[in-house]
Amino acid sequence: MKIGIIGIGSLTLKLAIRSARAGYKITLHNPQGNSLIRESVKTMGATAALGTLEQAAAADIILLFLPKDDLESVLPNLPDMSGKIIVHTSSLIFDPGSLLSGITHGMTYRITVCLIPEAHIVKLFTPVSLKPAVKTTAHTNRQELFFISSHKASGNGIRNFLKTLDFLPIDLTGRLKVQNTAMNLKSISAPPAGPFADQLN
């Protein structure tokens, strides 16, 4: 399987290194200039190489890290992405129990979905713990990565991919749907507000 990486951040770089170690063929493209990451790519071995935007986008899975200001200049230049799995990696998550502000309201995620609606976008979060570290077993010592996906097969594919890289993937899609439903029900049942509210009581 081929992995394309567009944009370099701490998470995409970590995914690239682990993917190369696992034997995947990696093509990396940095819109800010490939020369900035040339030395890092050399350390990944023979399965990793720098490439053009089109070459990175031709992979089976595309890992995306782009600042908001770069999205509108880079994404429209992608080839046809129909059915492609694109993993959006530009956000952190501090509380898996409170997802709406970090996912559905995430500006870069919303722009990505709007610009390439034909692709299957999987949102990947790096968990950041604000609590003191605790001792873990060998099983739970793997780094957790949270993700959501509106396309079940793509979500399953990313879960399996992350497992091969020795991550512990956690699918939050169902929890997000429950939270969305609860929020919608709350808005429906909430009493009206405004100058006419008293007249309705």
mmCIF file of C-alpha atoms in Angstrom:
data_model
loop_
_atom_site.group_PDB
_atom_site.id
_atom_site.type_symbol
_atom_site.label_atom_id
_atom_site.label_comp_id
_atom_site.label_asym_id
_atom_site.label_seq_id
_atom_site.Cartn_x
_atom_site.Cartn_y
_atom_site.Cartn_z
ATOM 1 C CA MET A 1 0.000 0.000 0.000
ATOM 2 C CA LYS A 2 1.202 3.498 -0.864
ATOM 3 C CA ILE A 3 1.020 6.401 1.577
ATOM 4 C CA GLY A 4 1.046 10.030 0.468
ATOM 5 C CA ILE A 5 1.830 12.846 2.870
ATOM 6 C CA ILE A 6 0.951 16.434 2.021
ATOM 7 C CA GLY A 7 2.217 18.958 4.540
ATOM 8 C CA ILE A 8 4.601 18.273 7.400
ATOM 9 C CA GLY A 9 3.631 18.499 11.051
ATOM 10 C CA SER A 10 4.719 16.564 14.117
ATOM 11 C CA LEU A 11 2.019 13.925 13.602
ATOM 12 C CA THR A 12 2.438 13.467 9.841
ATOM 13 C CA LEU A 13 6.198 13.183 10.346
ATOM 14 C CA LYS A 14 5.710 10.532 13.032
ATOM 15 C CA LEU A 15 3.270 8.658 10.783
ATOM 16 C CA ALA A 16 5.756 8.843 7.919
ATOM 17 C CA ILE A 17 8.589 7.420 10.020
ATOM 18 C CA ARG A 18 6.474 4.552 11.339
ATOM 19 C CA SER A 19 5.027 3.848 7.887
ATOM 20 C CA ALA A 20 8.503 3.593 6.392
ATOM 21 C CA ARG A 21 9.588 1.227 9.158
ATOM 22 C CA ALA A 22 6.505 -0.908 8.488
ATOM 23 C CA GLY A 23 7.505 -1.229 4.826
ATOM 24 C CA TYR A 24 4.968 1.097 3.217
ATOM 25 C CA LYS A 25 6.022 3.130 0.209
ATOM 26 C CA ILE A 26 5.890 6.786 1.248
ATOM 27 C CA THR A 27 5.735 9.892 -0.941
ATOM 28 C CA LEU A 28 6.068 13.187 0.915
ATOM 29 C CA HIS A 29 5.259 16.619 -0.440
ATOM 30 C CA ASN A 30 5.737 19.814 1.524
ATOM 31 C CA PRO A 31 3.937 22.820 -0.033
ATOM 32 C CA GLN A 32 6.388 25.077 1.809
ATOM 33 C CA GLY A 33 9.273 23.457 -0.077
ATOM 34 C CA ASN A 34 10.593 19.911 -0.174
ATOM 35 C CA SER A 35 14.109 21.123 0.544
ATOM 36 C CA LEU A 36 13.018 21.823 4.125
ATOM 37 C CA ILE A 37 12.448 18.120 4.814
ATOM 38 C CA ARG A 38 15.005 16.526 2.507
ATOM 39 C CA GLU A 39 17.369 15.455 5.287
ATOM 40 C CA SER A 40 14.531 14.033 7.407
ATOM 41 C CA VAL A 41 13.284 11.940 4.487
ATOM 42 C CA LYS A 42 16.748 10.505 3.892
ATOM 43 C CA THR A 43 16.715 9.023 7.406
ATOM 44 C CA MET A 44 13.474 7.119 6.678
ATOM 45 C CA GLY A 45 15.084 4.642 4.310
ATOM 46 C CA ALA A 46 14.613 3.516 0.744
ATOM 47 C CA THR A 47 10.800 3.287 0.879
ATOM 48 C CA ALA A 48 10.379 7.040 1.499
ATOM 49 C CA ALA A 49 10.881 9.738 -1.130
ATOM 50 C CA LEU A 50 10.020 13.326 -1.871
ATOM 51 C CA GLY A 51 7.517 13.931 -4.642
ATOM 52 C CA THR A 52 5.162 16.372 -6.296
ATOM 53 C CA LEU A 53 1.692 17.190 -5.041
ATOM 54 C CA GLU A 54 0.211 14.957 -7.743
ATOM 55 C CA GLN A 55 2.482 12.035 -6.805
ATOM 56 C CA ALA A 56 1.581 12.265 -3.118
ATOM 57 C CA ALA A 57 -2.130 12.521 -3.989
ATOM 58 C CA ALA A 58 -1.952 9.344 -6.097
ATOM 59 C CA ALA A 59 -1.355 7.160 -3.011
ATOM 60 C CA ASP A 60 -3.922 4.824 -1.478
ATOM 61 C CA ILE A 61 -4.074 6.857 1.743
ATOM 62 C CA ILE A 62 -3.250 10.563 1.915
ATOM 63 C CA LEU A 63 -2.201 12.117 5.218
ATOM 64 C CA LEU A 64 -2.889 15.832 5.220
ATOM 65 C CA PHE A 65 -1.450 18.578 7.392
ATOM 66 C CA LEU A 66 -2.026 22.094 6.095
ATOM 67 C CA PRO A 67 -2.501 25.375 7.977
ATOM 68 C CA LYS A 68 -5.788 27.143 7.277
ATOM 69 C CA ASP A 69 -4.084 29.788 5.139
ATOM 70 C CA ASP A 70 -2.660 27.119 2.797
ATOM 71 C CA LEU A 71 -5.800 25.023 2.269
ATOM 72 C CA GLU A 72 -7.401 27.157 -0.419
ATOM 73 C CA SER A 73 -4.166 27.451 -2.383
ATOM 74 C CA VAL A 74 -3.200 23.752 -2.235
ATOM 75 C CA LEU A 75 -6.371 21.638 -2.240
ATOM 76 C CA PRO A 76 -7.877 23.012 -5.492
ATOM 77 C CA ASN A 77 -4.696 21.852 -7.269
ATOM 78 C CA LEU A 78 -5.255 18.213 -6.304
ATOM 79 C CA PRO A 79 -6.266 15.783 -9.061
ATOM 80 C CA ASP A 80 -9.637 14.035 -8.958
ATOM 81 C CA MET A 81 -9.946 12.705 -5.389
ATOM 82 C CA SER A 82 -13.192 10.759 -5.831
ATOM 83 C CA GLY A 83 -13.270 7.890 -3.331
ATOM 84 C CA LYS A 84 -9.807 8.695 -1.964
ATOM 85 C CA ILE A 85 -9.137 8.346 1.761
ATOM 86 C CA ILE A 86 -7.747 11.599 3.136
ATOM 87 C CA VAL A 87 -6.687 11.703 6.769
ATOM 88 C CA HIS A 88 -6.976 15.223 8.160
ATOM 89 C CA THR A 89 -4.417 15.606 10.953
ATOM 90 C CA SER A 90 -4.295 19.259 11.953
ATOM 91 C CA SER A 91 -5.992 19.242 15.371
ATOM 92 C CA LEU A 92 -5.340 18.236 18.955
ATOM 93 C CA ILE A 93 -7.973 16.861 21.296
ATOM 94 C CA PHE A 94 -7.929 17.566 25.017
ATOM 95 C CA ASP A 95 -11.221 15.947 26.033
ATOM 96 C CA PRO A 96 -12.618 13.003 24.035
ATOM 97 C CA GLY A 97 -15.927 13.466 25.855
ATOM 98 C CA SER A 98 -16.516 16.918 24.373
ATOM 99 C CA LEU A 99 -16.103 16.711 20.623
ATOM 100 C CA LEU A 100 -18.271 19.270 18.853
ATOM 101 C CA SER A 101 -15.999 22.283 19.210
ATOM 102 C CA GLY A 102 -12.924 20.313 18.184
ATOM 103 C CA ILE A 103 -14.397 18.434 15.237
ATOM 104 C CA THR A 104 -17.487 19.869 13.594
ATOM 105 C CA HIS A 105 -16.458 23.427 14.373
ATOM 106 C CA GLY A 106 -12.807 22.952 13.397
ATOM 107 C CA MET A 107 -12.119 25.510 10.676
ATOM 108 C CA THR A 108 -9.451 23.583 8.744
ATOM 109 C CA TYR A 109 -11.584 20.429 8.809
ATOM 110 C CA ARG A 110 -14.652 22.266 7.495
ATOM 111 C CA ILE A 111 -12.655 23.920 4.702
ATOM 112 C CA THR A 112 -11.118 20.578 3.699
ATOM 113 C CA VAL A 113 -14.529 18.897 3.477
ATOM 114 C CA CYS A 114 -15.906 21.783 1.394
ATOM 115 C CA LEU A 115 -12.988 21.870 -1.040
ATOM 116 C CA ILE A 116 -12.807 18.110 -1.694
ATOM 117 C CA PRO A 117 -16.321 16.771 -0.990
ATOM 118 C CA GLU A 118 -15.809 13.789 -3.290
ATOM 119 C CA ALA A 119 -13.110 12.321 -1.005
ATOM 120 C CA HIS A 120 -13.608 10.288 2.177
ATOM 121 C CA ILE A 121 -12.267 12.519 4.933
ATOM 122 C CA VAL A 122 -11.141 10.854 8.149
ATOM 123 C CA LYS A 123 -10.463 13.258 10.999
ATOM 124 C CA LEU A 124 -7.476 12.231 13.123
ATOM 125 C CA PHE A 125 -6.776 13.737 16.545
ATOM 126 C CA THR A 126 -3.693 13.612 18.718
ATOM 127 C CA PRO A 127 -4.777 13.304 22.355
ATOM 128 C CA VAL A 128 -3.164 15.711 24.782
ATOM 129 C CA SER A 129 -3.489 14.777 28.430
ATOM 130 C CA LEU A 130 -3.648 17.544 31.008
ATOM 131 C CA LYS A 131 -3.425 15.004 33.826
ATOM 132 C CA PRO A 132 -0.215 13.592 35.365
ATOM 133 C CA ALA A 133 1.088 10.516 33.591
ATOM 134 C CA VAL A 134 0.217 7.178 35.123
ATOM 135 C CA LYS A 135 1.870 3.810 34.817
ATOM 136 C CA THR A 136 0.564 1.738 31.913
ATOM 137 C CA THR A 137 0.687 -1.866 30.829
ATOM 138 C CA ALA A 138 2.478 -2.944 27.667
ATOM 139 C CA HIS A 139 -0.864 -2.959 25.818
ATOM 140 C CA THR A 140 -1.963 0.523 26.867
ATOM 141 C CA ASN A 141 1.499 1.974 26.418
ATOM 142 C CA ARG A 142 0.794 2.395 22.704
ATOM 143 C CA GLN A 143 -0.019 5.974 21.747
ATOM 144 C CA GLU A 144 -3.741 6.575 21.359
ATOM 145 C CA LEU A 145 -5.040 8.314 18.248
ATOM 146 C CA PHE A 146 -8.691 9.320 18.034
ATOM 147 C CA PHE A 147 -10.526 9.470 14.723
ATOM 148 C CA ILE A 148 -13.953 9.986 13.179
ATOM 149 C CA SER A 149 -15.185 9.019 9.730
ATOM 150 C CA SER A 150 -18.534 9.420 7.964
ATOM 151 C CA HIS A 151 -17.545 6.546 5.631
ATOM 152 C CA LYS A 152 -17.433 3.248 7.502
ATOM 153 C CA ALA A 153 -15.083 1.375 5.154
ATOM 154 C CA SER A 154 -12.590 4.260 5.195
ATOM 155 C CA GLY A 155 -12.708 4.411 8.986
ATOM 156 C CA ASN A 156 -12.054 0.683 9.222
ATOM 157 C CA GLY A 157 -9.173 0.999 6.770
ATOM 158 C CA ILE A 158 -7.544 3.753 8.807
ATOM 159 C CA ARG A 159 -8.019 1.809 12.030
ATOM 160 C CA ASN A 160 -6.210 -1.185 10.539
ATOM 161 C CA PHE A 161 -3.490 1.023 9.067
ATOM 162 C CA LEU A 162 -2.805 2.702 12.422
ATOM 163 C CA LYS A 163 -2.640 -0.668 14.141
ATOM 164 C CA THR A 164 0.136 -1.757 11.779
ATOM 165 C CA LEU A 165 2.055 1.332 12.921
ATOM 166 C CA ASP A 166 1.649 0.239 16.567
ATOM 167 C CA PHE A 167 -0.802 3.002 17.490
ATOM 168 C CA LEU A 168 -3.967 2.404 19.485
ATOM 169 C CA PRO A 169 -6.738 3.845 17.245
ATOM 170 C CA ILE A 170 -9.995 4.842 18.942
ATOM 171 C CA ASP A 171 -13.077 5.455 16.790
ATOM 172 C CA LEU A 172 -15.173 8.321 18.177
ATOM 173 C CA THR A 173 -17.662 8.414 15.294
ATOM 174 C CA GLY A 174 -20.496 6.811 17.249
ATOM 175 C CA ARG A 175 -19.933 9.030 20.269
ATOM 176 C CA LEU A 176 -20.030 12.125 18.073
ATOM 177 C CA LYS A 177 -23.336 11.033 16.529
ATOM 178 C CA VAL A 178 -24.832 10.559 19.983
ATOM 179 C CA GLN A 179 -23.587 13.971 21.067
ATOM 180 C CA ASN A 180 -24.984 15.605 17.924
ATOM 181 C CA THR A 181 -28.359 13.965 18.536
ATOM 182 C CA ALA A 182 -28.398 15.158 22.133
ATOM 183 C CA MET A 183 -27.527 18.701 21.067
ATOM 184 C CA ASN A 184 -30.285 18.701 18.424
ATOM 185 C CA LEU A 185 -32.870 17.434 20.919
ATOM 186 C CA LYS A 186 -31.767 20.060 23.415
ATOM 187 C CA SER A 187 -32.178 22.854 20.866
ATOM 188 C CA ILE A 188 -35.649 21.588 19.917
ATOM 189 C CA SER A 189 -36.852 21.344 23.520
ATOM 190 C CA ALA A 190 -35.290 24.616 24.672
ATOM 191 C CA PRO A 191 -37.842 27.389 25.438
ATOM 192 C CA PRO A 192 -37.903 30.312 23.001
ATOM 193 C CA ALA A 193 -35.887 33.347 23.922
ATOM 194 C CA GLY A 194 -36.425 36.978 23.081
ATOM 195 C CA PRO A 195 -38.991 39.737 23.570
ATOM 196 C CA PHE A 196 -41.926 37.477 22.627
ATOM 197 C CA ALA A 197 -41.002 34.609 24.941
ATOM 198 C CA ASP A 198 -43.172 35.871 27.805
ATOM 199 C CA GLN A 199 -46.214 36.058 25.536
ATOM 200 C CA LEU A 200 -45.888 32.333 24.768
ATOM 201 C CA ASN A 201 -45.856 31.281 28.438
#
